[in-house]
Amino acid sequence: MTERMDLLTDEQMAQFITKGYLVLKNDLPEQLHQKVRDKIYKVIHEEGNPGNNILPRVPEIQQFFETPVVRGALTSILGEDYYMHPHRHCHYNRPGNPTPGGGKWHKDGYWSSLRSHRPWWAILFYYTQDITEELGPTAIMPGTQYYEKFLGDKGETLLPTGKAGTMVLVHFDLWHKATLNVSELDRYMLKFQFVRLKAPDRPSWDHRNPGMTVPDGMPAQHPELWKDVWDWLRGDQDSGVRSSDWTAGKVEEIGNNLGSSSEIEALNAAYALGRMGSSGVEELVKHLGNGSKQVAERASYGLQPAGAQAIPFVQPLLSHPDDFCRGLACFVIGMMGPAAREAVPSLVSCLEDESEWVRRNAVEALGMIGKPYSVSVQAVTETLQRSVEQEADEVALNSGDMYVGQQKYIINKVGYTAALSLLRIGKYGEEEIVIRGLEQALTSRDRYVRAYASEALTQLRTDKAVEVLIRYYRTSRWCPDTSKASTF
């Protein structure tokens, strides 16, 4: 793997923030792409789709993600220590299939308890063959990553095409869908997901100009939202003007727009209030605590650009009688990152909350804030261990929590999130305590808890961590040559 990286430019970052995608190209030998295609064809047609195991089943795929282009792009958007998520999939689009991939516009199922406007996650769609519109590429709808509702005919449809090695890097929440393959060839698209492990403290791309320039032809629909993402990625979250010189009537008028049927208007209201100083923060907190579920979520996003000044207003909501509100308060505080360290003791108390939704948001927030590490790491580790121990109790594991119950692909939601938080901050805690918790997590019923735990141990790389990993890999290693056609 080369150490060189092709970092993104300011212009490319601006496109990703506003439009939610970039089309990139790997310059790799055709023989490598052909070899991977041949192996994928054999696996899918003889064994079925291997799902998450596509990488160990076809290990040559890893070379696609070690190029200067891919490493530079992912580093630019997710930071230098980004992590390849254990969920990945080969999307097979056969000729004549009338409903490829279900045939509907959608966002991918997400891994946190709430979607994030800021890029904590990203998806890479990779084509191992020359991709034309006839082959049925994955269609994307630029600029829709911030919308919960599908725009329908109001949105623009884009069909990225190109030579083998073409890839589309998208914001995790961009609307997309498979399209009809009207050719006579099988089409394979590799979908891999990546996650950011810490909030940015400086730009990680080839950054030259402090201000973001909106791409030509892009309507300036969300200037405050885009500015928040840009500033956050620069590690300059508190750069926005936060004037408190606003009349109560004007602030309330904008606050009422949080309930607008127009998602564009509602998001603009949320982010505008986040930059109106204490009066805007108080208006957002009011709606977070008393608004409908939809309005409260919009308010939580608007509080992010307010920065550290919002924490004293949000922290009391951790004791709100409604568990949905308590969970949103945890989410907001976590998104503040290290600036929210004063709230760590309160978040630790939330780990005992009766609501799974609240516990999950609290344990994720601790991983995003980090310091003081001694307190956060121990609390997260204990939460992870407790959640794994409770897996034998079906009632405890399947709490019926209405806010996270739809994520059926995550068996142990609190444990999953705690393991991710330890991947983020475990290396800063007391080694013996952390390794003991991670070793227990390797016995979890949840595949993603195990994956995060093994990666966290890999990051530690101490003698004890390596010893635990070796024992684990002796029974879990994958042989790419073994299949039902060749069992030994």
CSV table of C-alpha atoms in Angstrom, one decimal:
chain,number,residue,atom,x,y,z
A,1,MET,CA,0.0,0.0,0.0
A,2,THR,CA,1.4,3.3,-1.1
A,3,GLU,CA,1.7,6.1,1.5
A,4,ARG,CA,0.8,8.8,-1.1
A,5,MET,CA,-2.7,10.1,-1.0
A,6,ASP,CA,-4.7,12.2,-3.5
A,7,LEU,CA,-6.5,14.5,-1.0
A,8,LEU,CA,-9.6,16.2,-2.2
A,9,THR,CA,-9.6,19.9,-3.1
A,10,ASP,CA,-11.8,22.6,-1.6
A,11,GLU,CA,-14.0,22.4,-4.7
A,12,GLN,CA,-14.5,18.6,-4.3
A,13,MET,CA,-15.3,19.0,-0.7
A,14,ALA,CA,-17.8,21.7,-1.5
A,15,GLN,CA,-19.5,19.4,-4.0
A,16,PHE,CA,-19.7,16.6,-1.4
A,17,ILE,CA,-21.2,18.9,1.2
A,18,THR,CA,-23.8,20.4,-1.2
A,19,LYS,CA,-24.5,17.5,-3.6
A,20,GLY,CA,-23.6,14.6,-1.5
A,21,TYR,CA,-21.4,12.7,-3.9
A,22,LEU,CA,-18.2,12.5,-5.9
A,23,VAL,CA,-17.4,10.3,-8.9
A,24,LEU,CA,-13.8,9.1,-8.7
A,25,LYS,CA,-11.6,6.7,-10.7
A,26,ASN,CA,-9.0,4.1,-9.7
A,27,ASP,CA,-6.2,3.6,-12.2
A,28,LEU,CA,-5.7,-0.2,-11.6
A,29,PRO,CA,-4.8,-2.9,-14.1
A,30,GLU,CA,-7.7,-4.4,-16.0
A,31,GLN,CA,-6.3,-7.8,-15.1
A,32,LEU,CA,-7.1,-7.1,-11.4
A,33,HIS,CA,-10.7,-6.0,-12.1
A,34,GLN,CA,-11.1,-9.1,-14.4
A,35,LYS,CA,-9.9,-11.4,-11.7
A,36,VAL,CA,-12.2,-10.0,-9.2
A,37,ARG,CA,-15.2,-10.1,-11.6
A,38,ASP,CA,-14.4,-13.8,-12.4
A,39,LYS,CA,-14.3,-14.7,-8.7
A,40,ILE,CA,-17.5,-12.8,-7.9
A,41,TYR,CA,-19.3,-14.5,-10.8
A,42,LYS,CA,-18.2,-17.9,-9.5
A,43,VAL,CA,-19.1,-17.2,-5.9
A,44,ILE,CA,-22.5,-15.8,-6.6
A,45,HIS,CA,-23.5,-18.4,-9.2
A,46,GLU,CA,-22.2,-21.4,-7.3
A,47,GLU,CA,-22.7,-20.4,-3.7
A,48,GLY,CA,-25.0,-17.4,-3.5
A,49,ASN,CA,-24.3,-13.9,-2.4
A,50,PRO,CA,-21.8,-14.0,0.6
A,51,GLY,CA,-23.1,-10.7,2.0
A,52,ASN,CA,-20.6,-9.3,4.6
A,53,ASN,CA,-18.2,-12.0,3.7
A,54,ILE,CA,-17.6,-10.7,0.2
A,55,LEU,CA,-14.1,-9.3,1.2
A,56,PRO,CA,-12.7,-12.5,2.8
A,57,ARG,CA,-14.3,-14.6,0.0
A,58,VAL,CA,-12.6,-12.4,-2.7
A,59,PRO,CA,-9.7,-10.8,-0.8
A,60,GLU,CA,-8.3,-9.1,-3.9
A,61,ILE,CA,-11.1,-6.5,-3.4
A,62,GLN,CA,-9.0,-5.0,-0.6
A,63,GLN,CA,-6.6,-3.6,-3.2
A,64,PHE,CA,-9.3,-1.3,-4.5
A,65,PHE,CA,-9.4,0.6,-1.2
A,66,GLU,CA,-5.6,1.0,-0.7
A,67,THR,CA,-5.0,3.3,-3.7
A,68,PRO,CA,-4.0,7.0,-3.3
A,69,VAL,CA,-7.4,8.0,-4.8
A,70,VAL,CA,-9.5,6.1,-2.3
A,71,ARG,CA,-7.4,6.7,0.8
A,72,GLY,CA,-7.1,10.3,-0.1
A,73,ALA,CA,-10.8,10.8,-0.6
A,74,LEU,CA,-11.8,8.9,2.6
A,75,THR,CA,-9.2,10.7,4.6
A,76,SER,CA,-10.5,14.0,3.3
A,77,ILE,CA,-14.0,13.3,4.4
A,78,LEU,CA,-13.7,11.0,7.4
A,79,GLY,CA,-10.3,11.8,8.8
A,80,GLU,CA,-7.0,10.0,8.9
A,81,ASP,CA,-8.2,7.1,11.1
A,82,TYR,CA,-11.4,6.2,9.3
A,83,TYR,CA,-12.6,2.7,9.6
A,84,MET,CA,-14.0,0.3,7.0
A,85,HIS,CA,-17.3,-0.9,8.5
A,86,PRO,CA,-17.9,-4.7,8.7
A,87,HIS,CA,-21.1,-4.4,6.6
A,88,ARG,CA,-20.4,-4.6,2.9
A,89,HIS,CA,-22.3,-6.1,0.0
A,90,CYS,CA,-21.9,-7.1,-3.7
A,91,HIS,CA,-25.0,-5.9,-5.5
A,92,TYR,CA,-25.7,-8.2,-8.4
A,93,ASN,CA,-27.9,-6.8,-11.1
A,94,ARG,CA,-28.8,-9.4,-13.7
A,95,PRO,CA,-30.2,-8.6,-17.1
A,96,GLY,CA,-33.9,-8.3,-17.3
A,97,ASN,CA,-34.6,-8.1,-13.5
A,98,PRO,CA,-37.7,-5.8,-13.4
A,99,THR,CA,-37.0,-4.7,-9.8
A,100,PRO,CA,-33.2,-4.6,-9.2
A,101,GLY,CA,-32.4,-4.0,-5.5
A,102,GLY,CA,-36.1,-3.7,-4.8
A,103,GLY,CA,-36.5,-1.1,-7.5
A,104,LYS,CA,-37.2,1.8,-5.1
A,105,TRP,CA,-35.4,5.0,-4.1
A,106,HIS,CA,-34.1,4.6,-0.5
A,107,LYS,CA,-31.5,5.6,2.0
A,108,ASP,CA,-29.3,2.8,3.4
A,109,GLY,CA,-30.3,1.5,6.9
A,110,TYR,CA,-28.2,3.5,9.3
A,111,TRP,CA,-26.0,2.5,12.2
A,112,SER,CA,-26.5,5.2,14.8
A,113,SER,CA,-29.7,6.0,16.5
A,114,LEU,CA,-30.1,9.1,14.4
A,115,ARG,CA,-28.8,10.1,10.9
A,116,SER,CA,-26.2,12.8,10.9
A,117,HIS,CA,-25.9,15.7,8.6
A,118,ARG,CA,-22.2,16.0,9.4
A,119,PRO,CA,-20.2,13.3,7.6
A,120,TRP,CA,-19.6,10.7,10.3
A,121,TRP,CA,-20.3,8.0,7.7
A,122,ALA,CA,-19.8,7.5,3.9
A,123,ILE,CA,-20.6,4.8,1.3
A,124,LEU,CA,-18.5,3.9,-1.7
A,125,PHE,CA,-20.1,2.3,-4.8
A,126,TYR,CA,-17.4,0.5,-6.8
A,127,TYR,CA,-17.7,-0.9,-10.3
A,128,THR,CA,-15.3,-3.6,-11.4
A,129,GLN,CA,-16.4,-3.3,-15.1
A,130,ASP,CA,-17.0,-0.6,-17.6
A,131,ILE,CA,-20.4,0.8,-16.4
A,132,THR,CA,-22.9,2.2,-18.9
A,133,GLU,CA,-26.4,3.4,-18.4
A,134,GLU,CA,-27.6,0.2,-20.2
A,135,LEU,CA,-25.9,-1.9,-17.5
A,136,GLY,CA,-28.0,-0.4,-14.8
A,137,PRO,CA,-25.7,1.7,-12.5
A,138,THR,CA,-26.9,2.8,-9.1
A,139,ALA,CA,-28.9,6.1,-9.6
A,140,ILE,CA,-28.3,8.9,-7.1
A,141,MET,CA,-30.3,12.0,-6.4
A,142,PRO,CA,-27.8,14.8,-5.7
A,143,GLY,CA,-28.3,17.1,-2.7
A,144,THR,CA,-30.9,14.9,-1.0
A,145,GLN,CA,-28.7,13.6,1.8
A,146,TYR,CA,-30.2,16.0,4.4
A,147,TYR,CA,-33.9,15.1,3.6
A,148,GLU,CA,-36.0,12.5,5.3
A,149,LYS,CA,-38.7,12.7,2.7
A,150,PHE,CA,-38.1,11.5,-0.9
A,151,LEU,CA,-38.3,14.5,-3.4
A,152,GLY,CA,-39.8,12.4,-6.2
A,153,ASP,CA,-40.0,14.2,-9.5
A,154,LYS,CA,-38.6,17.4,-7.9
A,155,GLY,CA,-35.2,15.8,-7.5
A,156,GLU,CA,-32.5,15.3,-10.1
A,157,THR,CA,-31.6,11.8,-11.2
A,158,LEU,CA,-27.9,11.0,-12.0
A,159,LEU,CA,-26.6,7.8,-13.4
A,160,PRO,CA,-22.8,7.8,-12.9
A,161,THR,CA,-20.9,5.9,-15.6
A,162,GLY,CA,-17.3,5.2,-16.5
A,163,LYS,CA,-14.5,2.7,-17.1
A,164,ALA,CA,-13.7,-0.2,-14.7
A,165,GLY,CA,-12.5,1.3,-11.4
A,166,THR,CA,-15.2,4.0,-11.5
A,167,MET,CA,-16.6,4.6,-8.0
A,168,VAL,CA,-19.1,6.9,-6.5
A,169,LEU,CA,-18.4,8.2,-3.0
A,170,VAL,CA,-21.6,9.4,-1.3
A,171,HIS,CA,-22.8,10.9,1.9
A,172,PHE,CA,-24.3,8.0,3.8
A,173,ASP,CA,-27.8,9.4,3.7
A,174,LEU,CA,-28.0,10.2,0.0
A,175,TRP,CA,-31.1,8.9,-1.8
A,176,HIS,CA,-30.3,6.2,-4.4
A,177,LYS,CA,-31.6,3.2,-6.1
A,178,ALA,CA,-30.7,0.4,-8.5
A,179,THR,CA,-31.7,0.8,-12.2
A,180,LEU,CA,-32.8,-1.6,-14.9
A,181,ASN,CA,-30.0,-3.6,-16.5
A,182,VAL,CA,-31.1,-3.7,-20.2
A,183,SER,CA,-27.8,-5.1,-21.5
A,184,GLU,CA,-26.9,-8.8,-21.8
A,185,LEU,CA,-24.2,-8.7,-19.2
A,186,ASP,CA,-24.3,-9.2,-15.4
A,187,ARG,CA,-23.6,-6.1,-13.5
A,188,TYR,CA,-21.7,-6.1,-10.2
A,189,MET,CA,-21.4,-3.2,-7.8
A,190,LEU,CA,-19.4,-3.4,-4.6
A,191,LYS,CA,-20.9,-1.3,-1.7
A,192,PHE,CA,-18.6,-0.6,1.2
A,193,GLN,CA,-19.3,1.7,4.1
A,194,PHE,CA,-16.8,3.7,6.2
A,195,VAL,CA,-17.0,5.5,9.5
A,196,ARG,CA,-15.3,8.5,11.1
A,197,LEU,CA,-13.8,7.7,14.5
A,198,LYS,CA,-13.3,11.3,15.9
A,199,ALA,CA,-14.5,14.8,15.3
A,200,PRO,CA,-12.2,16.9,13.1
A,201,ASP,CA,-9.8,19.3,14.8
A,202,ARG,CA,-8.4,20.6,11.5
A,203,PRO,CA,-9.0,20.1,7.7
A,204,SER,CA,-7.9,16.7,6.5
A,205,TRP,CA,-8.1,17.6,2.8
A,206,ASP,CA,-6.0,19.8,0.5
A,207,HIS,CA,-7.5,22.9,2.1
A,208,ARG,CA,-6.6,26.4,0.7
A,209,ASN,CA,-9.5,28.8,1.2
A,210,PRO,CA,-11.4,29.3,4.6
A,211,GLY,CA,-14.7,30.1,2.9
A,212,MET,CA,-16.7,27.5,1.0
A,213,THR,CA,-17.7,28.3,-2.6
A,214,VAL,CA,-21.0,26.8,-3.7
A,215,PRO,CA,-20.6,24.8,-6.9
A,216,ASP,CA,-21.7,26.5,-10.1
A,217,GLY,CA,-25.4,25.8,-10.9
A,218,MET,CA,-26.2,24.7,-7.4
A,219,PRO,CA,-29.1,26.6,-5.9
A,220,ALA,CA,-28.1,28.1,-2.5
A,221,GLN,CA,-30.8,26.2,-0.7
A,222,HIS,CA,-29.1,25.5,2.6
A,223,PRO,CA,-26.3,28.1,3.2
A,224,GLU,CA,-26.3,27.8,7.0
A,225,LEU,CA,-26.4,24.0,7.0
A,226,TRP,CA,-23.6,23.8,4.4
A,227,LYS,CA,-21.6,26.3,6.4
A,228,ASP,CA,-22.0,24.2,9.6
A,229,VAL,CA,-20.7,21.1,7.8
A,230,TRP,CA,-17.8,23.0,6.2
A,231,ASP,CA,-16.8,24.7,9.4
A,232,TRP,CA,-17.0,21.5,11.4
A,233,LEU,CA,-14.8,19.6,8.9
A,234,ARG,CA,-12.3,22.5,9.3
A,235,GLY,CA,-12.3,21.9,13.0
A,236,ASP,CA,-13.7,25.4,13.4
A,237,GLN,CA,-17.2,24.8,14.7
A,238,ASP,CA,-17.5,28.1,16.5
A,239,SER,CA,-16.6,30.3,13.6
A,240,GLY,CA,-20.1,31.4,12.8
A,241,VAL,CA,-21.6,34.7,13.8
A,242,ARG,CA,-23.7,34.3,16.9
A,243,SER,CA,-25.5,37.6,17.5
A,244,SER,CA,-28.0,37.8,20.3
A,245,ASP,CA,-29.5,40.9,18.8
A,246,TRP,CA,-32.8,39.4,17.7
A,247,THR,CA,-36.3,40.3,18.7
A,248,ALA,CA,-38.3,37.7,20.5
A,249,GLY,CA,-41.0,37.9,17.8
A,250,LYS,CA,-38.5,37.2,15.0
A,251,VAL,CA,-37.0,34.2,16.7
A,252,GLU,CA,-40.4,32.8,17.5
A,253,GLU,CA,-41.5,33.3,13.9
A,254,ILE,CA,-38.5,31.4,12.6
A,255,GLY,CA,-39.0,28.7,15.3
A,256,ASN,CA,-42.5,28.1,14.0
A,257,ASN,CA,-41.0,27.1,10.6
A,258,LEU,CA,-39.5,24.0,12.3
A,259,GLY,CA,-42.9,22.4,11.7
A,260,SER,CA,-43.2,23.4,8.1
A,261,SER,CA,-44.3,20.8,5.5
A,262,SER,CA,-41.4,22.0,3.4
A,263,GLU,CA,-38.3,20.2,4.7
A,264,ILE,CA,-36.1,22.8,3.0
A,265,GLU,CA,-37.8,25.6,5.0
A,266,ALA,CA,-37.7,23.6,8.2
A,267,LEU,CA,-34.0,22.8,8.0
A,268,ASN,CA,-33.1,26.4,7.1
A,269,ALA,CA,-35.0,27.6,10.1
A,270,ALA,CA,-33.2,25.1,12.4
A,271,TYR,CA,-29.8,26.1,11.3
A,272,ALA,CA,-30.6,29.8,11.3
A,273,LEU,CA,-31.7,29.6,14.9
A,274,GLY,CA,-28.5,27.8,15.7
A,275,ARG,CA,-26.6,30.9,14.8
A,276,MET,CA,-28.8,33.4,16.6
A,277,GLY,CA,-27.0,33.3,19.9
A,278,SER,CA,-28.7,32.4,23.2
A,279,SER,CA,-32.2,33.5,22.0
A,280,GLY,CA,-32.0,31.0,19.1
A,281,VAL,CA,-30.7,28.3,21.3
A,282,GLU,CA,-33.5,28.8,23.8
A,283,GLU,CA,-36.1,28.6,20.9
A,284,LEU,CA,-34.5,25.3,19.7
A,285,VAL,CA,-34.4,23.8,23.2
A,286,LYS,CA,-38.1,24.8,23.6
A,287,HIS,CA,-39.1,22.8,20.5
A,288,LEU,CA,-36.8,19.9,21.3
A,289,GLY,CA,-38.5,19.6,24.7
A,290,ASN,CA,-42.1,20.2,23.7
A,291,GLY,CA,-42.4,19.7,19.9
A,292,SER,CA,-43.5,16.7,17.9
A,293,LYS,CA,-41.0,14.0,17.2
A,294,GLN,CA,-40.3,15.5,13.8
A,295,VAL,CA,-39.9,19.1,15.1
A,296,ALA,CA,-37.8,17.9,18.0
A,297,GLU,CA,-35.4,16.1,15.6
A,298,ARG,CA,-35.1,19.2,13.4
A,299,ALA,CA,-34.4,21.3,16.5
A,300,SER,CA,-31.6,18.8,17.5
A,301,TYR,CA,-29.9,19.3,14.2
A,302,GLY,CA,-30.2,23.1,14.5
A,303,LEU,CA,-28.5,23.1,17.9
A,304,GLN,CA,-25.2,21.6,16.5
A,305,PRO,CA,-23.9,24.9,14.9
A,306,ALA,CA,-24.6,26.7,18.2
A,307,GLY,CA,-21.6,24.9,19.7
A,308,ALA,CA,-20.5,24.8,23.3
A,309,GLN,CA,-22.8,27.7,24.3
A,310,ALA,CA,-25.8,25.4,23.8
A,311,ILE,CA,-24.7,22.8,26.3
A,312,PRO,CA,-26.0,24.6,29.5
A,313,PHE,CA,-29.4,24.9,27.8
A,314,VAL,CA,-29.5,21.3,26.6
A,315,GLN,CA,-28.1,19.5,29.6
A,316,PRO,CA,-31.2,19.9,31.7
A,317,LEU,CA,-33.2,18.0,29.1
A,318,LEU,CA,-31.3,14.9,30.1
A,319,SER,CA,-33.8,14.7,33.0
A,320,HIS,CA,-36.8,15.4,30.8
A,321,PRO,CA,-39.8,13.2,31.6
A,322,ASP,CA,-40.1,12.0,27.9
A,323,ASP,CA,-37.4,9.4,27.0
A,324,PHE,CA,-37.4,10.5,23.3
A,325,CYS,CA,-36.4,14.0,24.4
A,326,ARG,CA,-33.7,12.7,26.8
A,327,GLY,CA,-32.2,10.6,24.0
A,328,LEU,CA,-32.2,13.6,21.6
A,329,ALA,CA,-30.4,15.7,24.3
A,330,CYS,CA,-27.7,13.0,24.5
A,331,PHE,CA,-27.4,13.1,20.7
A,332,VAL,CA,-27.0,16.8,20.6
A,333,ILE,CA,-24.4,16.9,23.4
A,334,GLY,CA,-22.4,14.1,21.7
A,335,MET,CA,-22.3,16.0,18.4
A,336,MET,CA,-20.6,18.9,20.3
A,337,GLY,CA,-17.6,16.7,20.7
A,338,PRO,CA,-14.8,17.5,23.2
A,339,ALA,CA,-16.4,20.9,23.9
A,340,ALA,CA,-19.1,19.0,25.8
A,341,ARG,CA,-16.8,17.4,28.4
A,342,GLU,CA,-18.6,19.2,31.3
A,343,ALA,CA,-21.7,17.0,30.4
A,344,VAL,CA,-19.8,13.7,30.8
A,345,PRO,CA,-21.0,13.0,34.4
A,346,SER,CA,-24.6,13.5,33.4
A,347,LEU,CA,-24.2,11.3,30.4
A,348,VAL,CA,-22.7,8.6,32.6
A,349,SER,CA,-25.8,8.8,34.7
A,350,CYS,CA,-27.9,8.3,31.6
A,351,LEU,CA,-26.3,4.9,31.1
A,352,GLU,CA,-28.7,3.7,33.9
A,353,ASP,CA,-31.8,5.1,32.2
A,354,GLU,CA,-34.7,2.7,31.8
A,355,SER,CA,-34.9,3.6,28.1
A,356,GLU,CA,-32.7,1.7,25.6
A,357,TRP,CA,-32.9,4.7,23.3
A,358,VAL,CA,-31.5,7.0,26.0
A,359,ARG,CA,-28.7,4.5,27.0
A,360,ARG,CA,-27.7,4.1,23.4
A,361,ASN,CA,-27.5,7.8,22.7
A,362,ALA,CA,-25.6,8.4,25.9
A,363,VAL,CA,-23.0,5.7,25.3
A,364,GLU,CA,-22.4,7.0,21.7
A,365,ALA,CA,-22.1,10.6,23.0
A,366,LEU,CA,-19.4,9.5,25.5
A,367,GLY,CA,-17.4,8.0,22.6
A,368,MET,CA,-17.7,11.2,20.6
A,369,ILE,CA,-16.7,13.5,23.5
A,370,GLY,CA,-13.9,11.4,24.8
A,371,LYS,CA,-12.4,13.4,27.6
A,372,PRO,CA,-12.2,12.9,30.5
A,373,TYR,CA,-11.1,9.5,29.2
A,374,SER,CA,-10.8,7.8,32.6
A,375,VAL,CA,-14.4,8.4,33.4
A,376,SER,CA,-15.8,7.8,29.9
A,377,VAL,CA,-13.9,4.7,29.0
A,378,GLN,CA,-14.7,2.9,32.2
A,379,ALA,CA,-18.4,3.7,31.9
A,380,VAL,CA,-18.5,2.7,28.3
A,381,THR,CA,-16.7,-0.6,29.0
A,382,GLU,CA,-19.1,-1.5,31.8
A,383,THR,CA,-22.0,-0.7,29.6
A,384,LEU,CA,-20.6,-3.0,26.9
A,385,GLN,CA,-20.1,-5.9,29.3
A,386,ARG,CA,-23.5,-5.5,30.9
A,387,SER,CA,-25.2,-5.5,27.4
A,388,VAL,CA,-23.4,-8.7,26.4
A,389,GLU,CA,-24.3,-10.4,29.6
A,390,GLN,CA,-28.0,-9.5,29.0
A,391,GLU,CA,-28.0,-11.1,25.5
A,392,ALA,CA,-29.2,-14.4,27.1
A,393,ASP,CA,-32.3,-12.5,28.2
A,394,GLU,CA,-34.5,-12.1,25.2
A,395,VAL,CA,-36.7,-9.6,27.0
A,396,ALA,CA,-33.8,-7.4,27.8
A,397,LEU,CA,-32.2,-7.7,24.4
A,398,ASN,CA,-35.5,-7.0,22.5
A,399,SER,CA,-36.8,-4.2,24.6
A,400,GLY,CA,-39.4,-3.2,22.0
A,401,ASP,CA,-38.0,0.4,22.1
A,402,MET,CA,-40.0,2.1,19.4
A,403,TYR,CA,-37.2,4.4,18.4
A,404,VAL,CA,-34.6,1.8,17.5
A,405,GLY,CA,-36.6,-1.3,16.9
A,406,GLN,CA,-36.5,-1.0,13.1
A,407,GLN,CA,-32.8,-1.7,13.0
A,408,LYS,CA,-33.2,-5.5,13.1
A,409,TYR,CA,-29.8,-6.0,11.6
A,410,ILE,CA,-28.3,-4.8,15.0
A,411,ILE,CA,-29.1,-7.5,17.6
A,412,ASN,CA,-27.6,-5.8,20.6
A,413,LYS,CA,-28.1,-2.1,20.0
A,414,VAL,CA,-26.5,-0.7,23.2
A,415,GLY,CA,-23.7,-3.2,23.0
A,416,TYR,CA,-23.1,-2.3,19.4
A,417,THR,CA,-22.9,1.4,20.2
A,418,ALA,CA,-20.7,0.8,23.2
A,419,ALA,CA,-18.2,-1.3,21.2
A,420,LEU,CA,-18.1,1.5,18.6
A,421,SER,CA,-17.4,4.0,21.3
A,422,LEU,CA,-14.5,1.9,22.6
A,423,LEU,CA,-13.2,1.7,19.1
A,424,ARG,CA,-13.1,5.5,19.3
A,425,ILE,CA,-11.7,6.0,22.8
A,426,GLY,CA,-10.7,2.6,24.3
A,427,LYS,CA,-7.0,3.2,23.7
A,428,TYR,CA,-7.1,6.1,26.1
A,429,GLY,CA,-8.4,4.1,29.1
A,430,GLU,CA,-6.9,1.6,31.6
A,431,GLU,CA,-5.7,-1.2,29.4
A,432,GLU,CA,-6.6,-4.1,31.7
A,433,ILE,CA,-10.2,-2.9,32.1
A,434,VAL,CA,-10.7,-2.2,28.4
A,435,ILE,CA,-9.2,-5.5,27.2
A,436,ARG,CA,-11.4,-7.5,29.6
A,437,GLY,CA,-14.5,-5.8,28.3
A,438,LEU,CA,-13.4,-6.2,24.6
A,439,GLU,CA,-12.6,-9.9,25.2
A,440,GLN,CA,-16.1,-10.4,26.6
A,441,ALA,CA,-17.5,-8.6,23.6
A,442,LEU,CA,-15.9,-11.1,21.3
A,443,THR,CA,-18.5,-13.6,22.6
A,444,SER,CA,-21.5,-11.4,21.7
A,445,ARG,CA,-24.3,-12.8,19.5
A,446,ASP,CA,-24.1,-9.5,17.5
A,447,ARG,CA,-21.7,-9.8,14.6
A,448,TYR,CA,-21.0,-6.1,14.7
A,449,VAL,CA,-20.2,-6.0,18.4
A,450,ARG,CA,-17.6,-8.7,17.7
A,451,ALA,CA,-16.2,-6.8,14.7
A,452,TYR,CA,-15.8,-3.5,16.6
A,453,ALA,CA,-14.3,-5.3,19.5
A,454,SER,CA,-11.7,-7.1,17.4
A,455,GLU,CA,-10.8,-3.8,15.6
A,456,ALA,CA,-10.5,-2.0,19.0
A,457,LEU,CA,-8.1,-4.7,20.2
A,458,THR,CA,-6.1,-4.3,17.0
A,459,GLN,CA,-5.8,-0.6,17.7
A,460,LEU,CA,-4.5,-1.3,21.2
A,461,ARG,CA,-1.8,-3.7,19.9
A,462,THR,CA,-0.4,-4.4,23.4
A,463,ASP,CA,0.9,-7.9,24.2
A,464,LYS,CA,-2.4,-8.8,26.0
A,465,ALA,CA,-4.6,-7.4,23.2
A,466,VAL,CA,-2.7,-9.4,20.6
A,467,GLU,CA,-2.9,-12.6,22.7
A,468,VAL,CA,-6.7,-12.2,22.9
A,469,LEU,CA,-6.9,-11.5,19.2
A,470,ILE,CA,-4.9,-14.6,18.3
A,471,ARG,CA,-7.2,-16.8,20.4
A,472,TYR,CA,-10.2,-15.3,18.6
A,473,TYR,CA,-8.8,-15.6,15.1
A,474,ARG,CA,-7.8,-19.2,15.5
A,475,THR,CA,-11.5,-20.1,15.4
A,476,SER,CA,-12.9,-17.2,13.3
A,477,ARG,CA,-10.4,-16.9,10.5
A,478,TRP,CA,-11.8,-17.3,7.0
A,479,CYS,CA,-10.3,-19.5,4.2
A,480,PRO,CA,-11.1,-17.9,0.8
A,481,ASP,CA,-10.4,-21.1,-1.0
A,482,THR,CA,-13.0,-23.2,0.9
A,483,SER,CA,-16.5,-23.5,-0.5
A,484,LYS,CA,-19.2,-26.1,-0.9
A,485,ALA,CA,-17.5,-27.1,-4.2
A,486,SER,CA,-14.1,-27.5,-2.4
A,487,THR,CA,-14.5,-28.3,1.2
A,488,PHE,CA,-10.9,-29.4,1.9
